[in-house]
């Protein structure tokens, strides 16, 4: 029996990955992290989506220590989300160490479940400059986890080379465009569905949806070409 653990925030990307995983694995588990994020509604959104999709299990893990250590616009209500780069060249929504911690804990969970894959919706094509969303980082983490736990494990990144329009096309491929559009929470200001429309996450999401709806045939062909090369 094939098993997978999906890192699940309840946002567009992780929901699309979860929906795809349901069709690819016999047993799918989701794990959501409570790290005191400013848009805490995402935990409730993730729980509702997981229940609606009928997956094997949904674990919510308290990792509040990350909030204490990692200063970011996503961990501090008094830091407004900004479009500008900080002195270090990163946006202020970057949470240092977040994906290192999340992938480590999800892999420990996968170990206990006997799952062969940990799935994450990180993407190098359409991302906010986060270093922990890059393919090189994922490959390095996978190598470290396999060596450290002495067990074969794959970190699977279905969206790594997709742009946001292609991610919308992927959701549509699984007849889930409306679910992802209306029920997920991607907005940095914690507004479900279409979001606030102003934060970087909303702007990227809206631009991708518009591109997909205006150029469906072209985007679908591009998605199919990329998937066939995997």
Coordinates of N, CA and C in Angstrom, one line a residue:
X1 N 0.8 -1.2 0.0 CA 0.0 0.0 0.0 C 0.9 1.2 0.0
X2 N 0.6 2.1 -1.0 CA 1.4 3.4 -1.0 C 0.8 4.4 -0.1
X3 N 1.7 5.1 0.6 CA 1.3 6.1 1.6 C 2.1 7.4 1.4
X4 N 1.4 8.5 1.7 CA 2.1 9.8 1.6 C 1.6 10.7 2.7
X5 N 2.5 11.6 3.1 CA 2.2 12.7 4.0 C 2.3 14.0 3.3
X6 N 1.2 14.8 3.3 CA 1.2 16.1 2.6 C 1.3 17.3 3.7
X7 N 2.3 18.2 3.5 CA 2.3 19.4 4.3 C 1.2 20.2 3.8
X8 N 0.3 20.5 4.8 CA -1.0 21.1 4.4 C -1.4 22.4 5.1
X9 N -1.3 23.5 4.5 CA -1.6 24.8 5.1 C -3.1 25.2 4.9
X10 N -3.7 24.6 3.9 CA -5.1 25.0 3.5 C -5.1 26.1 2.5
X11 N -3.9 26.4 1.9 CA -3.7 27.3 0.8 C -3.9 26.7 -0.5
X12 N -3.8 27.5 -1.6 CA -4.0 27.0 -2.9 C -3.0 25.9 -3.3
X13 N -1.8 26.1 -3.0 CA -0.7 25.2 -3.5 C -0.8 23.8 -2.7
X14 N -0.9 23.9 -1.4 CA -0.9 22.6 -0.7 C -2.3 21.9 -0.9
X15 N -3.4 22.6 -1.1 CA -4.6 21.9 -1.4 C -4.6 21.2 -2.7
X16 N -4.0 21.9 -3.7 CA -3.8 21.2 -5.0 C -3.0 20.0 -4.9
X17 N -1.9 20.1 -4.1 CA -1.0 18.9 -3.9 C -1.8 17.8 -3.2
X18 N -2.6 18.1 -2.2 CA -3.4 17.1 -1.5 C -4.4 16.4 -2.4
X19 N -5.1 17.2 -3.2 CA -6.1 16.6 -4.2 C -5.4 15.7 -5.2
X20 N -4.2 16.1 -5.7 CA -3.5 15.2 -6.6 C -3.0 14.0 -5.9
X21 N -2.6 14.1 -4.7 CA -2.0 12.9 -3.9 C -3.1 11.9 -3.7
X22 N -4.4 12.3 -3.5 CA -5.5 11.4 -3.2 C -5.6 10.5 -4.4
X23 N -5.4 11.0 -5.6 CA -5.5 10.1 -6.8 C -4.2 9.3 -7.1
X24 N -3.2 9.5 -6.4 CA -1.9 8.9 -6.7 C -1.4 7.9 -5.6
X25 N -2.0 8.0 -4.4 CA -1.5 7.1 -3.3 C -2.8 6.4 -2.7
X26 N -2.5 5.2 -2.2 CA -3.6 4.5 -1.5 C -4.1 5.1 -0.2
X27 N -3.1 5.7 0.5 CA -3.4 6.3 1.8 C -2.7 7.7 1.9
X28 N -3.5 8.7 2.2 CA -2.9 10.1 2.3 C -3.2 10.7 3.6
X29 N -2.1 11.2 4.3 CA -2.2 11.8 5.5 C -1.8 13.3 5.3
X30 N -2.4 14.2 6.1 CA -2.0 15.6 6.0 C -1.5 16.1 7.4
X31 N -0.5 17.0 7.3 CA 0.0 17.6 8.6 C 0.0 19.1 8.5
X32 N -0.6 19.7 9.4 CA -0.7 21.2 9.5 C 0.1 21.7 10.7
X33 N 0.8 22.8 10.6 CA 1.6 23.3 11.7 C 1.0 24.6 12.2
X34 N 0.8 24.6 13.5 CA 0.4 25.8 14.3 C 1.6 26.4 14.9
X35 N 2.1 27.5 14.2 CA 3.3 28.2 14.7 C 3.0 29.6 15.1
X36 N 1.7 29.9 15.4 CA 1.3 31.2 15.8 C 1.3 32.2 14.7
X37 N 1.0 31.7 13.5 CA 1.0 32.5 12.3 C -0.1 33.5 12.4
X38 N 0.1 34.6 11.7 CA -0.8 35.8 11.8 C -2.2 35.4 11.1
X39 N -2.2 34.6 10.1 CA -3.4 34.2 9.5 C -3.8 32.8 10.0
X40 N -4.2 32.7 11.3 CA -4.4 31.5 12.0 C -5.7 30.8 11.5
X41 N -6.5 31.5 10.8 CA -7.7 30.9 10.2 C -7.3 29.7 9.3
X42 N -6.1 29.8 8.8 CA -5.7 28.7 7.8 C -5.8 27.3 8.5
X43 N -5.6 27.2 9.8 CA -5.7 25.9 10.5 C -7.1 25.4 10.4
X44 N -8.1 26.3 10.6 CA -9.5 25.8 10.5 C -9.8 25.5 9.1
X45 N -9.3 26.3 8.1 CA -9.6 26.0 6.7 C -9.0 24.6 6.3
X46 N -7.8 24.4 6.8 CA -7.1 23.1 6.5 C -7.9 21.9 7.1
X47 N -8.4 22.1 8.3 CA -9.2 21.0 8.9 C -10.5 20.7 8.2
X48 N -11.1 21.8 7.7 CA -12.4 21.6 7.0 C -12.2 21.0 5.7
X49 N -11.1 21.4 4.9 CA -10.8 20.8 3.7 C -10.4 19.3 3.8
X50 N -9.6 19.0 4.8 CA -9.2 17.6 5.0 C -10.4 16.7 5.3
X51 N -11.3 17.3 6.1 CA -12.6 16.5 6.4 C -13.4 16.3 5.1
X52 N -13.5 17.3 4.4 CA -14.3 17.3 3.1 C -13.7 16.3 2.1
X53 N -12.4 16.2 2.1 CA -11.7 15.4 1.1 C -11.6 13.9 1.6
X54 N -11.9 13.7 2.8 CA -11.9 12.3 3.3 C -10.6 11.6 3.4
X55 N -9.6 12.3 3.7 CA -8.3 11.6 3.7 C -8.1 10.8 5.0
X56 N -7.0 10.0 5.0 CA -6.9 9.0 6.1 C -6.8 9.7 7.5
X57 N -6.0 10.8 7.6 CA -5.9 11.5 8.8 C -5.4 12.9 8.6
X58 N -5.7 13.8 9.5 CA -5.2 15.2 9.5 C -4.6 15.5 10.9
X59 N -3.3 15.7 11.0 CA -2.7 16.1 12.2 C -2.4 17.5 12.3
X60 N -2.7 18.2 13.4 CA -2.3 19.6 13.6 C -1.3 19.6 14.7
X61 N -0.1 20.0 14.4 CA 1.0 20.0 15.3 C 1.4 21.3 15.8
X62 N 1.5 21.5 17.1 CA 1.9 22.8 17.7 C 3.4 22.9 17.7
X63 N 3.9 23.9 16.9 CA 5.3 24.3 16.9 C 5.5 25.7 17.2
X64 N 4.9 26.2 18.3 CA 4.9 27.6 18.7 C 6.3 28.1 18.9
X65 N 7.2 27.3 19.2 CA 8.6 27.8 19.4 C 9.1 28.5 18.2
X66 N 8.6 28.1 17.0 CA 9.1 28.8 15.8 C 8.7 30.3 15.8
X67 N 7.5 30.6 16.4 CA 7.0 31.9 16.5 C 8.0 32.8 17.3
X68 N 8.5 32.1 18.4 CA 9.3 32.8 19.3 C 10.7 33.1 18.7
X69 N 11.2 32.2 17.9 CA 12.5 32.3 17.3 C 12.6 33.1 16.0
X70 N 11.6 32.9 15.2 CA 11.6 33.5 13.8 C 10.8 34.7 13.7
X71 N 11.4 35.8 13.5 CA 10.7 37.1 13.4 C 10.4 37.4 11.9
X72 N 9.1 37.6 11.6 CA 8.7 37.7 10.3 C 7.3 38.4 10.3
X73 N 6.9 39.0 9.2 CA 5.6 39.5 9.1 C 4.5 38.5 9.3
X74 N 4.8 37.2 9.1 CA 3.8 36.2 9.3 C 3.8 35.6 10.7
X75 N 4.8 36.1 11.5 CA 4.8 35.6 12.9 C 4.6 36.8 13.9
X76 N 4.5 38.0 13.4 CA 4.3 39.2 14.2 C 3.2 40.1 13.7
X77 N 2.1 40.3 14.4 CA 1.0 41.1 14.0 C 1.4 42.6 13.8
X78 N 2.5 43.0 14.5 CA 2.9 44.4 14.4 C 3.8 44.7 13.3
X79 N 4.2 43.7 12.5 CA 5.0 43.9 11.3 C 4.1 43.8 10.0
X80 N 3.8 44.9 9.4 CA 2.9 44.9 8.2 C 3.6 44.1 7.0
X81 N 2.8 43.4 6.3 CA 3.2 42.7 5.1 C 3.7 43.7 4.1
X82 N 4.9 43.5 3.6 CA 5.4 44.5 2.6 C 5.8 43.9 1.3
X83 N 5.7 44.7 0.2 CA 6.1 44.2 -1.1 C 7.6 44.4 -1.3
X84 N 8.2 45.2 -0.4 CA 9.6 45.6 -0.6 C 10.6 44.6 0.0
X85 N 11.8 44.5 -0.6 CA 12.8 43.6 -0.1 C 13.5 44.2 1.1
X86 N 13.9 43.4 2.1 CA 14.6 43.8 3.2 C 16.1 43.9 2.9
X87 N 16.9 44.3 3.8 CA 18.4 44.5 3.6 C 19.0 43.2 3.1
X88 N 18.5 42.1 3.6 CA 19.1 40.8 3.2 C 18.6 40.3 1.8
X89 N 17.8 41.1 1.2 CA 17.3 40.7 -0.2 C 16.1 39.8 -0.2
X90 N 15.5 39.6 1.0 CA 14.3 38.7 1.1 C 13.1 39.6 1.5
X91 N 11.9 39.1 1.2 CA 10.7 39.8 1.6 C 10.5 39.5 3.1
X92 N 9.7 40.4 3.7 CA 9.5 40.2 5.2 C 8.5 39.2 5.6
X93 N 8.0 38.4 4.6 CA 7.1 37.3 4.9 C 7.9 36.0 5.0
X94 N 9.2 36.1 4.7 CA 10.0 34.9 4.9 C 10.2 34.5 6.4
X95 N 9.9 33.3 6.7 CA 10.0 32.8 8.1 C 11.3 31.9 8.1
X96 N 12.4 32.4 8.7 CA 13.6 31.6 8.6 C 13.5 30.2 9.3
X97 N 13.9 29.2 8.6 CA 13.9 27.8 9.2 C 12.6 27.1 9.1
X98 N 11.5 27.8 8.6 CA 10.2 27.2 8.6 C 10.1 25.9 7.9
X99 N 10.6 25.9 6.6 CA 10.5 24.6 5.8 C 11.5 23.6 6.3
X100 N 12.6 24.0 6.9 CA 13.5 23.0 7.5 C 12.8 22.3 8.6
X101 N 12.2 23.0 9.5 CA 11.5 22.4 10.6 C 10.3 21.6 10.1
X102 N 9.5 22.1 9.2 CA 8.2 21.4 8.8 C 8.6 20.1 8.0
X103 N 9.6 20.2 7.2 CA 9.9 19.0 6.4 C 10.5 17.9 7.3
X104 N 11.3 18.3 8.3 CA 11.8 17.4 9.3 C 10.7 16.7 10.1
X105 N 9.8 17.5 10.6 CA 8.7 16.9 11.4 C 7.8 16.0 10.6
X106 N 7.5 16.5 9.4 CA 6.6 15.7 8.5 C 7.3 14.4 8.1
X107 N 8.6 14.4 8.0 CA 9.4 13.2 7.6 C 9.4 12.2 8.8
X108 N 9.5 12.7 10.0 CA 9.4 11.9 11.2 C 8.1 11.2 11.3
X109 N 7.0 12.0 11.0 CA 5.7 11.5 11.0 C 5.5 10.4 9.9
X110 N 6.1 10.6 8.7 CA 6.1 9.7 7.6 C 6.8 8.4 8.0
X111 N 7.9 8.5 8.7 CA 8.6 7.4 9.2 C 7.7 6.5 10.1
X112 N 7.0 7.1 11.0 CA 6.1 6.4 11.9 C 4.9 5.7 11.2
X113 N 4.5 6.4 10.1 CA 3.3 5.8 9.4 C 3.7 4.8 8.3
X114 N 5.0 4.7 8.1 CA 5.5 3.9 7.0 C 5.2 4.4 5.6
X115 N 5.2 5.8 5.5 CA 4.9 6.4 4.2 C 6.2 6.6 3.5
X116 N 6.2 6.5 2.2 CA 7.4 6.6 1.4 C 7.6 8.0 0.8
X117 N 6.6 8.9 1.0 CA 6.7 10.2 0.4 C 6.2 11.3 1.3
X118 N 6.9 12.4 1.3 CA 6.4 13.7 1.9 C 6.2 14.7 0.8
X119 N 5.0 15.2 0.7 CA 4.7 16.1 -0.4 C 4.5 17.5 0.1
X120 N 5.2 18.4 -0.6 CA 5.1 19.9 -0.3 C 4.9 20.7 -1.5
X121 N 4.2 21.8 -1.4 CA 3.8 22.6 -2.5 C 4.7 23.7 -2.8
X122 N 6.0 23.6 -2.4 CA 7.0 24.7 -2.7 C 7.2 24.8 -4.2
X123 N 7.6 26.0 -4.6 CA 7.7 26.2 -6.1 C 8.8 27.2 -6.3
X124 N 9.7 26.9 -7.3 CA 10.8 27.8 -7.6 C 10.4 28.7 -8.7
X125 N 9.4 28.5 -9.5 CA 9.0 29.3 -10.6 C 8.3 30.5 -10.2
X126 N 7.3 30.4 -9.4 CA 6.5 31.5 -8.9 C 6.6 31.5 -7.4
X127 N 7.6 32.1 -6.8 CA 7.8 32.2 -5.4 C 8.3 33.6 -5.0
X128 N 8.3 33.8 -3.7 CA 8.6 35.2 -3.2 C 10.0 35.4 -2.8
X129 N 10.9 34.6 -3.4 CA 12.3 34.7 -3.1 C 12.7 33.9 -1.9
X130 N 11.9 33.0 -1.4 CA 12.2 32.2 -0.3 C 13.3 31.2 -0.6
X131 N 14.4 31.2 0.1 CA 15.4 30.2 -0.2 C 15.0 28.8 0.1
X132 N 14.1 28.6 1.0 CA 13.6 27.2 1.3 C 12.5 26.7 0.4
X133 N 12.3 27.4 -0.7 CA 11.4 26.9 -1.7 C 12.1 26.4 -3.0
X134 N 13.4 26.5 -3.0 CA 14.2 26.1 -4.1 C 14.5 24.6 -4.2
X135 N 14.6 24.2 -5.5 CA 14.8 22.8 -5.7 C 16.1 22.3 -5.0
X136 N 17.2 23.1 -5.1 CA 18.5 22.7 -4.5 C 18.3 22.4 -3.0
X137 N 17.5 23.3 -2.3 CA 17.2 23.1 -0.9 C 16.5 21.8 -0.7
X138 N 15.5 21.5 -1.4 CA 14.7 20.3 -1.3 C 15.6 19.0 -1.4
X139 N 16.4 19.0 -2.5 CA 17.3 17.9 -2.7 C 18.2 17.7 -1.5
X140 N 18.8 18.8 -1.0 CA 19.7 18.7 0.1 C 19.0 18.2 1.4
X141 N 17.7 18.7 1.6 CA 16.9 18.2 2.8 C 16.6 16.7 2.6
X142 N 16.3 16.3 1.4 CA 16.0 14.9 1.2 C 17.2 14.0 1.5
X143 N 18.3 14.4 1.1 CA 19.5 13.6 1.3 C 19.8 13.6 2.8
X144 N 19.7 14.7 3.5 CA 20.0 14.7 4.9 C 19.0 13.8 5.7
X145 N 17.7 13.9 5.3 CA 16.7 13.1 6.0 C 16.9 11.6 5.8
X146 N 17.2 11.2 4.6 CA 17.5 9.8 4.3 C 18.7 9.3 5.0
X147 N 19.7 10.1 5.1 CA 20.9 9.7 5.8 C 20.6 9.6 7.3
X148 N 19.9 10.7 7.8 CA 19.7 10.8 9.3 C 18.8 9.8 9.8
X149 N 17.8 9.3 9.0 CA 16.9 8.3 9.5 C 17.1 6.9 9.0
X150 N 18.1 6.8 8.1 CA 18.5 5.5 7.5 C 17.3 4.8 6.9
X151 N 16.6 5.6 6.1 CA 15.3 5.0 5.5 C 15.1 5.8 4.2
X152 N 14.7 5.1 3.2 CA 14.4 5.7 1.9 C 13.1 6.6 2.1
X153 N 13.2 7.8 1.6 CA 12.1 8.8 1.7 C 12.2 9.7 0.5
X154 N 11.1 10.1 -0.1 CA 11.1 11.0 -1.2 C 10.4 12.3 -0.8
X155 N 11.1 13.5 -1.0 CA 10.4 14.7 -0.8 C 9.8 15.1 -2.2
X156 N 8.5 15.1 -2.3 CA 7.9 15.2 -3.6 C 7.4 16.7 -3.8
X157 N 7.7 17.3 -4.9 CA 7.3 18.7 -5.1 C 6.6 18.9 -6.4
X158 N 5.3 18.6 -6.5 CA 4.6 18.6 -7.7 C 4.5 19.9 -8.4
X159 N 4.7 21.0 -7.7 CA 4.5 22.4 -8.2 C 5.9 23.0 -8.5
X160 N 7.0 22.4 -8.3 CA 8.3 23.0 -8.3 C 8.5 23.8 -9.5
X161 N 8.2 23.3 -10.7 CA 8.5 24.0 -12.0 C 7.2 24.6 -12.6
X162 N 6.1 24.6 -11.9 CA 4.9 25.2 -12.5 C 4.8 26.7 -12.1
X163 N 4.2 27.5 -13.0 CA 3.9 28.8 -12.6 C 2.5 28.8 -12.0
X164 N 2.0 29.9 -11.6 CA 0.7 29.9 -10.9 C -0.5 29.6 -11.8
X165 N -0.4 30.0 -13.0 CA -1.5 29.6 -14.0 C -1.5 28.1 -14.2
X166 N -0.4 27.5 -14.2 CA -0.3 26.0 -14.4 C -0.8 25.3 -13.1
X167 N -0.6 25.9 -12.0 CA -1.1 25.3 -10.7 C -2.6 25.4 -10.7
X168 N -3.2 26.5 -11.2 CA -4.7 26.5 -11.4 C -5.1 25.4 -12.4
X169 N -4.4 25.3 -13.5 CA -4.8 24.2 -14.4 C -4.7 22.9 -13.8
X170 N -3.8 22.6 -12.9 CA -3.6 21.3 -12.3 C -4.9 21.1 -11.4
X171 N -5.3 22.1 -10.7 CA -6.5 22.0 -9.8 C -7.7 21.6 -10.7
X172 N -7.8 22.3 -11.8 CA -8.9 22.1 -12.8 C -8.9 20.7 -13.4
X173 N -7.7 20.2 -13.6 CA -7.5 18.8 -14.1 C -8.2 17.8 -13.2
X174 N -8.2 18.1 -11.9 CA -8.8 17.2 -10.9 C -10.2 17.7 -10.5
X175 N -10.8 18.5 -11.4 CA -12.2 19.0 -11.2 C -12.3 19.7 -9.8
X176 N -11.3 20.4 -9.5 CA -11.3 21.1 -8.1 C -11.0 22.6 -8.2
X177 N -11.2 23.2 -9.4 CA -10.9 24.6 -9.5 C -11.8 25.5 -8.6
X178 N -13.1 25.2 -8.5 CA -14.0 26.0 -7.7 C -13.7 25.8 -6.2
X179 N -13.3 24.5 -5.8 CA -13.0 24.3 -4.4 C -11.8 25.0 -4.0
X180 N -10.7 25.0 -4.9 CA -9.5 25.7 -4.6 C -9.7 27.2 -4.6
X181 N -10.5 27.7 -5.5 CA -10.8 29.1 -5.6 C -11.5 29.7 -4.4
X182 N -12.5 29.0 -3.9 CA -13.5 29.5 -2.9 C -13.1 29.1 -1.5
X183 N -12.5 27.9 -1.3 CA -12.4 27.3 0.0 C -11.0 27.4 0.6
X184 N -10.0 27.7 -0.2 CA -8.6 27.8 0.3 C -8.3 29.2 0.9
X185 N -7.2 29.2 1.6 CA -6.8 30.5 2.2 C -5.3 30.7 1.9
X186 N -5.0 31.6 1.0 CA -3.6 31.9 0.6 C -3.2 33.3 1.1
X187 N -4.2 34.1 1.3 CA -4.0 35.5 1.6 C -3.1 35.7 2.9
X188 N -2.1 36.6 2.9 CA -1.3 36.8 4.0 C -2.1 37.6 5.1
X189 N -3.2 38.2 4.8 CA -4.0 38.9 5.7 C -5.2 38.0 6.2
X190 N -5.2 36.7 5.9 CA -6.1 35.8 6.5 C -7.5 35.9 6.0
X191 N -7.7 36.2 4.7 CA -9.0 36.2 4.1 C -9.2 35.1 3.1
X192 N -10.2 34.2 3.4 CA -10.4 33.0 2.6 C -10.8 33.4 1.1
X193 N -10.6 32.5 0.2 CA -11.1 32.7 -1.1 C -10.3 33.7 -1.9
X194 N -10.9 34.7 -2.4 CA -10.2 35.7 -3.2 C -9.2 36.5 -2.4
X195 N -9.3 36.5 -1.1 CA -8.4 37.2 -0.3 C -8.5 38.7 -0.3
X196 N -7.5 39.4 0.2 CA -7.6 40.9 0.3 C -7.3 41.5 -1.0
X197 N -6.6 40.8 -1.9 CA -6.4 41.4 -3.3 C -5.1 42.3 -3.3
X198 N -4.5 42.5 -2.2 CA -3.4 43.5 -2.1 C -2.1 42.9 -1.8
X199 N -2.1 41.9 -0.9 CA -0.8 41.3 -0.4 C -0.1 40.5 -1.6
X200 N 1.2 40.3 -1.5 CA 1.9 39.6 -2.6 C 1.3 38.2 -2.9
X201 N 0.8 37.5 -1.9 CA 0.2 36.2 -2.2 C -1.0 36.3 -3.0
X202 N -1.9 37.2 -2.7 CA -3.1 37.5 -3.4 C -2.9 37.9 -4.8
X203 N -1.9 38.8 -5.0 CA -1.6 39.3 -6.3 C -1.1 38.2 -7.2
X204 N -0.2 37.3 -6.7 CA 0.3 36.2 -7.5 C -0.8 35.2 -7.8
X205 N -1.7 35.0 -6.9 CA -2.8 34.0 -7.1 C -3.8 34.6 -8.2
X206 N -4.1 35.9 -8.0 CA -5.1 36.5 -9.0 C -4.5 36.5 -10.4
X207 N -3.3 36.9 -10.5 CA -2.6 37.0 -11.8 C -2.6 35.6 -12.5
X208 N -2.3 34.6 -11.7 CA -2.2 33.3 -12.3 C -3.6 32.8 -12.7
X209 N -4.6 33.1 -11.9 CA -6.0 32.6 -12.3 C -6.4 33.4 -13.6
X210 N -6.1 34.6 -13.7 CA -6.5 35.4 -14.8 C -5.8 34.9 -16.1
X211 N -4.5 34.6 -15.9 CA -3.8 34.0 -17.1 C -4.3 32.7 -17.5
X212 N -4.7 31.8 -16.5 CA -5.3 30.5 -16.9 C -6.6 30.7 -17.6
X213 N -7.5 31.5 -17.1 CA -8.8 31.6 -17.6 C -8.8 32.2 -19.0
X214 N -7.8 33.1 -19.3 CA -7.7 33.8 -20.6 C -7.0 33.0 -21.6
X215 N -6.2 32.0 -21.2 CA -5.3 31.2 -22.1 C -5.4 29.7 -21.7
X216 N -6.6 29.2 -21.5 CA -6.7 27.8 -21.0 C -5.9 26.8 -21.9
X217 N -6.2 26.8 -23.1 CA -5.6 25.8 -24.0 C -4.0 25.8 -23.9
X218 N -3.5 27.0 -24.0 CA -2.0 27.2 -23.9 C -1.5 26.7 -22.6
X219 N -2.1 27.1 -21.5 CA -1.6 26.8 -20.2 C -1.7 25.3 -19.9
X220 N -2.8 24.7 -20.3 CA -3.0 23.2 -20.2 C -1.9 22.5 -21.0
X221 N -1.6 22.9 -22.2 CA -0.6 22.3 -23.0 C 0.8 22.4 -22.3
X222 N 1.1 23.6 -21.7 CA 2.3 23.8 -21.0 C 2.4 22.9 -19.8
X223 N 1.3 22.7 -19.0 CA 1.2 21.9 -17.9 C 1.5 20.4 -18.3
X224 N 0.8 20.0 -19.4 CA 1.0 18.6 -19.8 C 2.4 18.3 -20.3
X225 N 3.0 19.3 -20.9 CA 4.4 19.1 -21.4 C 5.3 19.0 -20.2
X226 N 5.1 19.8 -19.2 CA 6.0 19.7 -18.0 C 5.8 18.4 -17.2
X227 N 4.5 17.9 -17.1 CA 4.2 16.7 -16.4 C 4.8 15.5 -17.2
X228 N 4.8 15.6 -18.5 CA 5.3 14.4 -19.3 C 6.8 14.3 -19.2
X229 N 7.5 15.3 -18.8 CA 8.9 15.3 -18.7 C 9.4 14.8 -17.3
X230 N 8.5 14.6 -16.4 CA 8.9 14.1 -15.0 C 9.3 12.7 -15.1

